Amino acid sequence: MPHKTDLEIAQSAIIRPIMEIAADFGIPKTAVIPYGQEIAKIDPLLTDMNKPPRARYIDVTAITPTPLGEGKTTTTVGLAQGLGYLGRKAACAIRQPSMGPTFGIKGGAAGGGHSQVVPMEEFNLHLTGDIHAVSAAHNLGAAAVDARIYHEGRWSDKFLAKQGLERLSIDPYAVSWRRVLDMNDRSLRNIITGLGELGDGPVRQTGFDIAVASELMAILALSTDLADMRRRIGAMVMARSRKGEALTAEKIGVAGAMAVLMKDALKPNLLQTLEGQAAFVHAGPFANIAHGNSSIIADMVAVRHTDYLVTESGFGSDIGMEKFFDIKCRASGLIPDAVVLVATVRALKMHGGGPKVVPGRPLDSAYTSENTELLSAGLDNLRRHIANVALFGIPCVVAVNAFPTDTDAEHTLIVEAAREAGAFNAVVTTHHPEGGRGAAALAEAVEKACDAGGEFRYLYELESSLTDKIETIADKIYRAGEVTYTSEARAALNRYEEDGHGALPVCMAKTHLSLSHDPALKNAPEGFTFPVTEARLSAGAGFVYPLAGDIRTMPGLGSKPAYMGIDIDPETGRVTGLF
């Protein structure tokens, strides 16, 4: 029997009307804003937000992945289905994917196999237009900055005063607000704007980021209500004056209009899993330079309407999970009950010295045949991630995401190593081919971990200096030997503290392909020098992000992108080739 693609599985599913899903979870009909029959937005103000949270709160993270990913979203969806299989009321909360990777090479983020969120096509494409709202609001801000530079170059102080405006004297070399686009387009990374005739200026160098890298996307995910989002947008630093003064969106006069464009995007999106659990899909901040977690407001709605909420943080415990705890949980006040750490035979073999894994190319036979020696050599990466979870005082359950080419001996090796390293439990899960039934053992282990409880703690105190917070993360999470700073990075950190931003959390921007800053350092490196080359401020989102290594905020397309296989059947209107 031929293997069904994710799209074929999703398109053959029986999707219930979204109003029924909302009713199953006790969401008032008045709070549900349908987008067709299968998708809705939820108005938080019309839900039970005044009631205390009731759900067990579970974060799904992973070991250091291969470039192919290890099935973290699939496990998130599968665990929600597994809890449903046991008769529990469960929901999942995940990010909306950027269309850049969807049409590039990574694929979508709806899960896979028989553990997916549906309708899968809409999930991976426009959904309800939230990313477009972020893009429009962001680019309005960029236009506002350039317009102010242009007009101030032509206006006298007297004319400005007549308009009720003060001269901002924006330094064109200190504009930090670039433009965004939700597509992979390397040619836009660095551009010159304003070329043409005299009235087309100002001429200056800038560039594009992918839309999910926008600070507005990070704000969307961290805002607790409309007033909070409006305040955060106003606080965004978009440029500096020639005297070095921080110029915010409020100061430039564009914050209110940007908030207007974002107002509907603040409402979480409701979809469903293949087995009928509620799936809250909201926001999609980049996990490298932002916090990489779905929205607080979706979680705040969900924890009041279900018994178990499974959410996912981007990449491994060293990136998304650390930011989930130290940034998202601080902002939301929600404390997790358990962590699920996804591991695969494939990734651990890579860390043990296996051949390079390249997207779009067949896997080497080392990954598709039994090799316990190679696997054993990579287990230190698993141990390190378990230790990272333990730093926060939360019980950790390791989910071994099974692939068809794995062997029982390889699975046993991982399970035993995980338990010996201090994991609360470790189980093999087959949710990809079997759905909730294949995640039932994982669901039982997670329930017991939640019952056992923990003593949650943050990694650092906000009162510490920015450099102390950076060095705490580098020492305890990455196991670096020392941290170095370029003169530019140190000057920026000092300036942020002088401007009153020293008490913000730190959102480290580094590669997801290593526990270090260097993607070539696999397994569990330690004692290395961690170089902070630059530091940037997201005052509205509420964090400072130091950069270590080469972090691209606008991806490029490969030689054979995924869009080459995507099409539409003109007779039925069905999408084809989408994974």
Coordinates of C-alpha atoms in Angstrom, one line a residue:
M1 CA 0.0 0.0 0.0
P2 CA 1.6 3.4 -1.0
H3 CA 2.6 5.7 1.8
K4 CA 0.2 8.6 2.2
T5 CA 1.6 12.1 2.3
D6 CA 0.8 14.5 5.2
L7 CA -1.4 16.4 2.8
E8 CA -3.3 13.3 1.6
I9 CA -3.9 12.3 5.2
A10 CA -5.1 15.8 6.1
Q11 CA -7.4 16.0 3.0
S12 CA -9.0 12.7 3.7
A13 CA -9.8 13.6 7.3
I14 CA -13.3 14.3 8.5
I15 CA -13.1 17.9 9.9
R16 CA -15.9 18.8 12.3
P17 CA -17.4 22.3 12.2
I18 CA -15.3 24.6 14.3
M19 CA -18.4 25.7 16.3
E20 CA -18.7 22.1 17.6
I21 CA -15.1 22.1 18.7
A22 CA -15.5 25.4 20.5
A23 CA -18.7 24.1 22.2
D24 CA -16.9 20.9 23.3
F25 CA -14.3 23.0 25.1
G26 CA -16.9 25.3 26.7
I27 CA -16.0 28.4 24.7
P28 CA -19.1 30.6 24.5
K29 CA -20.7 30.9 21.1
T30 CA -20.5 34.7 21.3
A31 CA -16.7 34.5 21.6
V32 CA -16.3 32.5 18.4
I33 CA -15.7 34.4 15.1
P34 CA -15.9 31.9 12.3
Y35 CA -13.6 32.1 9.3
G36 CA -15.6 29.6 7.2
Q37 CA -16.7 26.3 8.7
E38 CA -13.3 25.0 9.9
I39 CA -11.4 27.9 11.4
A40 CA -12.4 30.6 13.9
K41 CA -10.9 33.5 15.9
I42 CA -11.6 33.6 19.6
D43 CA -12.4 36.9 21.3
P44 CA -10.7 36.6 24.7
L45 CA -12.9 39.3 26.3
L46 CA -16.0 37.1 25.7
T47 CA -14.5 33.9 27.3
D48 CA -14.0 32.9 30.9
M49 CA -10.9 35.0 31.4
N50 CA -12.0 36.0 34.9
K51 CA -11.9 32.3 36.0
P52 CA -8.6 30.8 37.4
P53 CA -6.5 28.6 35.1
R54 CA -7.4 24.9 35.5
A55 CA -5.2 23.1 32.9
R56 CA -2.0 21.2 33.5
Y57 CA 0.5 23.2 31.4
I58 CA 3.1 21.2 29.4
D59 CA 6.0 22.5 27.2
V60 CA 7.4 20.4 24.4
T61 CA 11.0 21.0 23.5
A62 CA 13.8 18.9 21.9
I63 CA 17.4 17.9 21.8
T64 CA 19.6 19.7 19.3
P65 CA 18.0 18.8 16.0
T66 CA 19.3 17.9 12.6
P67 CA 18.4 20.4 9.8
L68 CA 15.4 18.2 9.1
G69 CA 13.8 18.7 12.5
E70 CA 12.9 15.9 14.9
G71 CA 9.1 16.0 14.9
K72 CA 8.5 18.4 17.8
T73 CA 5.3 19.8 16.5
T74 CA 4.1 16.4 15.5
T75 CA 4.8 15.3 19.1
T76 CA 2.9 18.3 20.5
V77 CA -0.1 17.4 18.5
G78 CA 0.3 13.7 19.1
L79 CA 0.5 14.2 22.9
A80 CA -2.8 16.2 22.9
Q81 CA -4.3 13.4 20.9
G82 CA -2.8 10.8 23.2
L83 CA -4.4 12.5 26.2
G84 CA -7.6 12.6 24.3
Y85 CA -7.2 8.8 23.7
L86 CA -7.1 8.3 27.4
G87 CA -10.3 10.2 27.8
R88 CA -8.8 13.5 29.0
K89 CA -9.8 16.9 27.7
A90 CA -6.7 18.3 26.1
A91 CA -5.7 21.0 23.7
C92 CA -2.5 22.2 22.0
A93 CA -1.1 25.7 21.4
I94 CA 1.4 26.2 18.6
R95 CA 2.8 28.9 16.4
Q96 CA 1.6 29.8 12.9
P97 CA 4.4 29.0 10.4
S98 CA 5.9 31.5 8.0
M99 CA 5.2 31.0 4.4
G100 CA 9.0 31.4 3.7
P101 CA 9.9 27.9 5.0
T102 CA 6.6 26.5 3.6
F103 CA 7.6 27.4 0.1
G104 CA 11.3 26.9 0.8
I105 CA 12.6 23.6 2.1
K106 CA 11.7 23.1 5.7
G107 CA 8.0 22.4 5.1
G108 CA 5.1 23.4 7.3
A109 CA 4.4 23.3 11.0
A110 CA 1.0 21.6 11.3
G111 CA 2.6 18.4 12.6
G112 CA 2.6 15.3 10.4
G113 CA 1.3 11.9 9.6
H114 CA -1.7 11.1 11.8
S115 CA -0.8 13.8 14.3
Q116 CA -1.7 17.0 12.5
V117 CA -3.7 20.2 12.9
V118 CA -6.3 20.6 10.2
P119 CA -7.2 22.1 7.7
M120 CA -3.5 21.7 6.9
E121 CA -3.4 23.9 3.8
E122 CA -4.9 27.0 5.5
F123 CA -2.7 26.4 8.5
N124 CA 0.4 26.6 6.4
L125 CA -0.7 29.5 4.2
H126 CA -2.6 32.6 5.0
L127 CA -4.8 31.3 7.9
T128 CA -6.7 34.3 9.1
G129 CA -4.2 36.9 7.9
D130 CA -2.3 37.5 11.1
I131 CA 1.1 37.5 9.5
H132 CA -0.1 39.9 6.8
A133 CA -1.4 42.2 9.6
V134 CA 2.1 42.1 11.2
S135 CA 3.7 42.8 7.8
A136 CA 1.4 45.8 7.1
A137 CA 1.8 47.3 10.5
H138 CA 5.6 46.8 10.4
N139 CA 6.0 48.4 7.0
L140 CA 3.8 51.3 7.9
G141 CA 6.3 52.0 10.6
A142 CA 9.2 51.8 8.2
A143 CA 7.4 54.2 5.8
A144 CA 6.8 56.6 8.7
V145 CA 10.5 56.7 9.6
D146 CA 11.5 57.4 6.0
A147 CA 8.8 60.0 5.5
R148 CA 9.9 61.9 8.7
I149 CA 13.5 61.9 7.5
Y150 CA 12.4 63.2 4.1
H151 CA 10.2 66.0 5.3
E152 CA 12.5 67.1 8.1
G153 CA 15.1 67.6 5.4
R154 CA 12.8 70.1 3.7
W155 CA 11.0 71.8 6.6
S156 CA 12.1 74.7 8.8
D157 CA 11.7 74.5 12.6
K158 CA 9.0 77.2 12.2
F159 CA 7.0 75.1 9.8
L160 CA 7.3 72.1 12.0
A161 CA 6.0 74.0 15.0
K162 CA 3.0 75.1 12.9
Q163 CA 2.3 71.5 12.3
G164 CA 2.5 70.8 16.0
L165 CA 5.6 68.7 15.5
E166 CA 9.1 68.7 17.0
R167 CA 12.2 68.0 15.0
L168 CA 13.3 64.5 15.7
S169 CA 16.6 64.7 13.7
I170 CA 16.5 61.0 12.9
D171 CA 20.0 59.7 12.2
P172 CA 19.7 57.8 8.9
Y173 CA 22.6 55.7 9.9
A174 CA 20.9 54.7 13.2
V175 CA 17.5 53.5 11.9
S176 CA 17.0 50.0 13.3
W177 CA 13.6 49.4 11.7
R178 CA 13.9 47.5 8.5
R179 CA 11.1 46.3 6.3
V180 CA 9.6 42.8 6.3
L181 CA 8.2 40.2 3.8
D182 CA 6.8 36.7 4.6
M183 CA 8.9 35.0 1.9
N184 CA 12.5 33.8 1.7
D185 CA 14.2 36.3 -0.5
R186 CA 18.0 36.7 0.0
S187 CA 18.2 39.5 -2.6
L188 CA 16.4 41.8 -0.2
R189 CA 18.7 41.3 2.8
N190 CA 20.6 44.5 2.0
I191 CA 19.1 47.2 -0.2
I192 CA 19.3 50.9 -1.0
T193 CA 15.9 52.7 -0.8
G194 CA 15.0 56.1 -2.2
L195 CA 16.7 55.8 -5.6
G196 CA 15.1 57.8 -8.4
E197 CA 14.1 61.4 -8.6
L198 CA 14.5 64.1 -6.0
G199 CA 11.1 63.4 -4.4
D200 CA 11.7 59.7 -4.1
G201 CA 14.2 59.9 -1.1
P202 CA 15.6 59.6 1.4
V203 CA 18.4 57.5 -0.1
R204 CA 19.8 55.2 2.5
Q205 CA 20.9 51.6 3.1
T206 CA 18.5 49.2 4.8
G207 CA 17.1 45.8 4.2
F208 CA 14.3 43.2 4.7
D209 CA 13.7 40.6 7.4
I210 CA 11.2 37.8 7.2
A211 CA 7.9 38.9 8.7
V212 CA 8.1 36.5 11.6
A213 CA 11.3 38.2 12.7
S214 CA 9.5 41.4 13.2
E215 CA 9.4 42.8 16.8
L216 CA 5.7 43.2 16.2
M217 CA 5.4 39.4 15.9
A218 CA 7.2 39.0 19.2
I219 CA 4.9 41.6 20.8
L220 CA 1.8 39.8 19.4
A221 CA 3.0 36.6 21.2
L222 CA 3.8 38.3 24.5
S223 CA 0.8 40.7 24.8
T224 CA -1.8 39.9 27.5
D225 CA -4.5 42.1 26.1
L226 CA -5.1 45.0 23.7
A227 CA -3.9 47.7 26.2
D228 CA -0.7 45.7 26.8
M229 CA -0.1 45.4 23.0
R230 CA -0.7 49.1 22.5
R231 CA 1.8 50.0 25.2
R232 CA 4.4 47.6 23.8
I233 CA 4.0 48.9 20.3
G234 CA 4.5 52.5 21.5
A235 CA 7.7 51.5 23.4
M236 CA 9.4 50.0 20.3
V237 CA 12.7 51.8 19.5
M238 CA 12.8 52.3 15.7
A239 CA 15.7 54.7 15.3
R240 CA 17.9 57.2 17.2
S241 CA 18.4 60.9 16.8
R242 CA 21.7 62.5 15.8
K243 CA 22.3 63.1 19.5
G244 CA 21.7 59.4 20.3
E245 CA 18.2 59.7 21.7
A246 CA 16.0 56.6 21.4
L247 CA 13.1 57.3 19.1
T248 CA 10.1 55.1 19.7
A249 CA 7.0 54.4 17.6
E250 CA 5.1 56.6 20.1
K251 CA 7.6 59.5 19.5
I252 CA 7.4 59.1 15.7
G253 CA 3.6 59.1 15.9
V254 CA 2.9 55.8 14.2
A255 CA 2.2 53.6 17.3
G256 CA -1.6 54.0 17.3
A257 CA -2.0 53.3 13.6
M258 CA 0.2 50.2 13.9
A259 CA -2.0 48.9 16.8
V260 CA -5.1 49.5 14.7
L261 CA -3.7 47.2 12.0
M262 CA -2.9 44.6 14.7
K263 CA -6.1 44.6 16.7
D264 CA -7.8 41.6 15.0
A265 CA -4.5 39.7 14.9
L266 CA -4.5 39.7 18.7
K267 CA -7.5 37.3 18.8
P268 CA -6.2 33.6 18.8
N269 CA -7.1 31.2 16.0
L270 CA -8.9 28.0 16.8
L271 CA -8.4 24.9 14.6
Q272 CA -8.5 21.2 15.5
T273 CA -6.3 18.1 15.5
L274 CA -7.2 15.1 13.4
E275 CA -8.8 13.6 16.4
G276 CA -10.9 16.6 17.4
Q277 CA -8.8 18.3 20.1
A278 CA -8.8 22.1 20.1
A279 CA -5.7 23.6 18.5
F280 CA -4.9 27.2 19.3
V281 CA -2.6 28.5 16.5
H282 CA -1.4 32.0 17.2
A283 CA 1.7 34.1 16.5
G284 CA 4.9 32.9 15.0
P285 CA 8.0 34.7 16.4
F286 CA 11.4 33.6 15.1
A287 CA 13.0 31.2 17.6
N288 CA 16.6 32.5 16.9
I289 CA 16.2 36.2 17.5
A290 CA 12.9 36.2 19.3
H291 CA 11.4 33.9 22.0
G292 CA 10.0 31.3 19.5
N293 CA 6.8 30.6 21.4
S294 CA 3.1 30.8 20.5
S295 CA 1.0 33.5 22.1
I296 CA 0.4 34.1 25.8
I297 CA -3.2 35.2 25.1
A298 CA -4.0 31.8 23.4
D299 CA -2.5 30.0 26.4
M300 CA -4.6 32.2 28.8
V301 CA -7.8 31.3 27.0
A302 CA -6.9 27.6 26.6
V303 CA -5.9 26.9 30.2
R304 CA -9.4 28.0 31.3
H305 CA -11.2 25.7 28.9
T306 CA -9.3 22.4 29.0
D307 CA -7.6 20.0 31.5
Y308 CA -4.3 19.7 29.7
L309 CA -2.7 22.3 27.5
V310 CA 0.3 21.2 25.4
T311 CA 2.4 24.0 24.0
E312 CA 5.7 24.0 22.0
S313 CA 8.8 26.1 22.2
G314 CA 11.0 26.6 19.2
F315 CA 14.1 24.4 18.6
G316 CA 15.9 22.8 21.6
S317 CA 16.0 23.4 25.4
D318 CA 18.9 25.8 24.9
I319 CA 16.8 28.2 22.8
G320 CA 13.0 28.0 22.8
M321 CA 12.6 26.3 26.2
E322 CA 14.9 28.6 28.1
K323 CA 13.1 31.6 26.5
F324 CA 9.7 30.0 27.3
F325 CA 10.7 29.9 31.0
D326 CA 12.6 33.1 31.4
I327 CA 10.6 35.4 29.0
K328 CA 7.2 34.0 28.3
C329 CA 6.4 32.5 31.7
R330 CA 7.5 35.8 33.4
A331 CA 5.1 37.7 31.2
S332 CA 2.2 35.3 31.5
G333 CA 2.5 34.2 35.1
L334 CA 1.7 30.7 34.0
I335 CA 3.9 28.0 35.5
P336 CA 4.4 24.7 33.6
D337 CA 3.9 21.3 35.2
A338 CA 6.1 19.2 32.9
V339 CA 8.5 19.3 30.0
V340 CA 8.5 16.8 27.1
L341 CA 11.9 16.5 25.5
V342 CA 11.7 15.0 22.0
A343 CA 14.7 12.9 20.9
T344 CA 15.3 10.8 17.8
V345 CA 17.8 8.1 16.8
R346 CA 18.7 10.1 13.8
A347 CA 19.7 13.3 15.7
L348 CA 21.7 11.4 18.3
K349 CA 23.6 9.5 15.6
M350 CA 24.4 12.8 14.0
H351 CA 25.8 14.1 17.4
G352 CA 27.8 10.9 17.7
G353 CA 29.7 11.8 14.6
G354 CA 27.4 10.6 11.8
P355 CA 27.6 11.9 8.3
K356 CA 26.3 15.4 7.5
V357 CA 22.5 15.6 7.2
V358 CA 21.4 17.9 4.3
P359 CA 17.8 18.8 3.6
G360 CA 16.7 17.6 0.2
R361 CA 19.3 14.8 0.0
P362 CA 18.9 11.1 0.9
L363 CA 20.0 10.1 4.4
D364 CA 23.3 8.2 4.7
S365 CA 22.8 4.5 5.6
A366 CA 24.3 5.2 9.0
Y367 CA 20.9 6.7 9.9
T368 CA 18.7 4.0 8.4
S369 CA 20.4 0.9 9.7
E370 CA 21.2 -0.2 13.3
N371 CA 24.3 1.4 14.8
T372 CA 24.3 1.4 18.5
E373 CA 27.9 2.5 18.7
L374 CA 27.3 5.7 16.8
L375 CA 24.1 6.3 18.8
S376 CA 25.9 5.8 22.1
A377 CA 28.5 8.4 21.1
G378 CA 25.8 11.0 20.7
L379 CA 23.9 10.4 23.9
D380 CA 25.7 13.2 25.7
N381 CA 23.5 15.7 23.8
L382 CA 20.4 14.1 25.3
R383 CA 22.0 14.2 28.8
R384 CA 22.8 17.8 28.5
H385 CA 19.2 18.8 27.5
I386 CA 17.8 16.7 30.4
A387 CA 20.2 18.7 32.7
N388 CA 18.9 22.0 31.2
V389 CA 15.3 21.1 32.0
A390 CA 16.4 20.2 35.6
L391 CA 17.8 23.7 36.1
F392 CA 14.2 25.0 36.1
G393 CA 12.9 22.4 38.6
I394 CA 10.3 20.9 36.2
P395 CA 10.0 17.1 35.7
C396 CA 11.2 16.0 32.2
V397 CA 9.7 13.2 30.1
V398 CA 11.7 12.1 27.1
A399 CA 9.7 11.2 24.0
V400 CA 11.6 9.0 21.6
N401 CA 10.0 9.9 18.3
A402 CA 10.1 6.6 16.5
F403 CA 11.1 6.4 12.8
P404 CA 10.4 3.2 10.7
T405 CA 14.2 2.5 10.3
D406 CA 14.9 2.6 14.0
T407 CA 15.4 -0.7 15.9
D408 CA 14.3 -1.8 19.3
A409 CA 17.9 -2.0 20.5
E410 CA 18.4 1.7 19.6
H411 CA 15.2 2.8 21.3
T412 CA 16.1 0.8 24.5
L413 CA 19.5 2.5 24.6
I414 CA 17.9 6.0 24.5
V415 CA 15.3 5.2 27.1
E416 CA 17.8 3.7 29.6
A417 CA 20.2 6.6 29.1
A418 CA 17.4 9.2 29.6
R419 CA 16.3 7.6 32.9
E420 CA 19.8 7.3 34.1
A421 CA 20.4 11.0 33.3
G422 CA 17.5 12.0 35.6
A423 CA 14.5 12.2 33.3
F424 CA 11.2 11.5 35.1
N425 CA 10.5 8.9 32.4
A426 CA 11.3 8.1 28.8
V427 CA 8.9 6.4 26.4
V428 CA 8.9 5.4 22.7
T429 CA 6.1 7.1 20.8
T430 CA 4.5 6.2 17.5
H431 CA 2.0 9.0 17.1
H432 CA 3.1 9.8 13.5
P433 CA 1.7 6.5 12.1
E434 CA -0.9 5.8 14.8
G435 CA -2.1 9.2 16.1
G436 CA -3.3 9.4 19.7
R437 CA -3.1 5.6 20.2
G438 CA 0.6 5.8 19.4
A439 CA 1.1 8.6 22.0
A440 CA -0.9 6.9 24.8
A441 CA 2.2 5.8 26.7
L442 CA 3.6 9.2 26.5
A443 CA 0.4 10.7 27.7
E444 CA 0.4 8.4 30.7
A445 CA 4.0 9.3 31.6
V446 CA 3.2 13.0 31.3
E447 CA 0.2 12.7 33.5
K448 CA 2.3 11.1 36.2
A449 CA 5.0 13.8 35.8
C450 CA 2.4 16.5 36.3
D451 CA 1.1 14.7 39.4
A452 CA 4.7 14.5 40.8
G453 CA 5.1 18.3 40.4
G454 CA 8.3 20.3 40.7
E455 CA 9.7 23.5 42.2
F456 CA 9.8 25.9 39.3
R457 CA 12.6 28.5 39.3
Y458 CA 13.9 31.1 36.7
L459 CA 17.5 30.8 35.6
Y460 CA 18.4 34.4 36.6
E461 CA 17.0 37.4 38.4
L462 CA 15.9 40.4 36.3
E463 CA 17.8 42.7 38.6
S464 CA 21.1 41.3 37.4
S465 CA 23.0 43.3 34.8
L466 CA 22.6 42.4 31.2
T467 CA 26.1 40.9 31.0
D468 CA 25.5 38.8 34.1
K469 CA 22.3 37.4 32.5
I470 CA 24.2 36.7 29.3
E471 CA 27.0 34.9 31.1
T472 CA 24.5 32.9 33.3
I473 CA 22.8 31.5 30.2
A474 CA 26.2 30.9 28.5
D475 CA 27.6 29.1 31.6
K476 CA 24.6 27.1 32.8
I477 CA 22.7 26.3 29.5
Y478 CA 25.5 26.2 26.9
R479 CA 28.4 25.3 29.2
A480 CA 30.7 27.9 27.7
G481 CA 34.1 28.6 29.3
E482 CA 33.9 32.3 28.8
V483 CA 32.0 35.0 27.1
T484 CA 33.6 37.7 25.0
Y485 CA 32.1 40.9 23.7
T486 CA 33.0 43.1 20.7
S487 CA 33.4 46.8 21.6
E488 CA 30.2 47.5 19.7
A489 CA 28.2 44.9 21.7
R490 CA 29.5 46.1 25.0
A491 CA 28.7 49.7 24.1
A492 CA 25.2 48.8 23.1
L493 CA 24.6 46.9 26.3
N494 CA 25.9 49.8 28.3
R495 CA 23.6 52.2 26.4
Y496 CA 20.5 50.0 27.0
E497 CA 21.2 50.0 30.7
E498 CA 21.7 53.8 30.7
D499 CA 18.4 54.1 28.9
G500 CA 16.6 52.1 31.6
H501 CA 16.4 48.7 29.9
G502 CA 18.9 46.8 32.1
A503 CA 16.1 44.9 34.0
L504 CA 14.8 43.3 30.8
P505 CA 15.3 39.5 30.2
V506 CA 17.9 38.4 27.7
C507 CA 16.8 36.6 24.5
M508 CA 19.9 35.0 23.1
A509 CA 20.2 34.8 19.3
K510 CA 22.4 31.9 18.2
T511 CA 22.3 28.8 16.0
H512 CA 19.8 26.0 16.8
L513 CA 22.1 23.4 15.3
S514 CA 24.5 23.3 18.3
L515 CA 24.4 23.8 22.1
S516 CA 27.1 26.4 21.3
H517 CA 27.2 29.4 18.9
D518 CA 28.9 27.3 16.2
P519 CA 26.7 24.9 14.2
A520 CA 29.7 22.7 13.6
L521 CA 30.1 21.9 17.3
K522 CA 27.9 18.9 17.8
N523 CA 26.9 16.7 20.7
A524 CA 27.7 18.4 24.1
P525 CA 30.6 20.9 23.7
E526 CA 31.9 22.7 26.8
G527 CA 34.6 25.1 27.7
F528 CA 34.4 27.0 24.5
T529 CA 34.5 30.8 24.1
F530 CA 31.0 32.3 23.4
P531 CA 31.4 35.4 21.3
V532 CA 28.7 38.1 21.6
T533 CA 29.2 40.1 18.4
E534 CA 26.2 42.4 18.6
A535 CA 23.4 43.4 20.9
R536 CA 20.0 44.7 19.9
L537 CA 17.0 46.0 21.8
S538 CA 13.4 45.0 21.5
A539 CA 12.0 47.5 24.0
G540 CA 8.4 46.8 23.0
A541 CA 8.6 43.1 23.2
G542 CA 10.5 43.5 26.4
F543 CA 13.9 41.9 25.9
V544 CA 17.5 42.5 24.8
Y545 CA 18.8 40.1 22.3
P546 CA 22.6 39.5 22.0
L547 CA 23.8 37.9 18.8
A548 CA 26.4 35.1 18.7
G549 CA 27.5 33.8 15.3
D550 CA 25.9 34.4 11.9
I551 CA 22.1 34.7 12.4
R552 CA 20.1 35.3 9.2
T553 CA 16.8 37.2 9.6
M554 CA 15.9 36.8 6.0
P555 CA 16.4 33.2 4.7
G556 CA 17.2 32.3 1.1
L557 CA 15.7 29.7 -1.2
G558 CA 17.5 26.5 -2.1
S559 CA 18.2 25.2 -5.6
K560 CA 15.0 23.2 -5.6
P561 CA 12.5 24.9 -3.3
A562 CA 9.3 23.2 -2.1
Y563 CA 7.2 25.6 -4.3
M564 CA 8.3 23.7 -7.4
G565 CA 6.1 20.8 -6.3
I566 CA 3.0 22.8 -5.2
D567 CA 0.1 23.3 -7.4
I568 CA -3.7 23.4 -7.5
D569 CA -6.2 21.1 -9.2
P570 CA -8.2 23.6 -11.3
E571 CA -11.3 21.3 -11.4
T572 CA -11.6 20.6 -7.6
G573 CA -9.6 23.6 -6.2
R574 CA -7.6 21.1 -4.1
V575 CA -4.0 22.0 -3.3
T576 CA -1.4 19.4 -4.3
G577 CA 2.2 18.8 -3.4
L578 CA 2.1 20.6 0.0
F579 CA 4.3 18.1 1.9

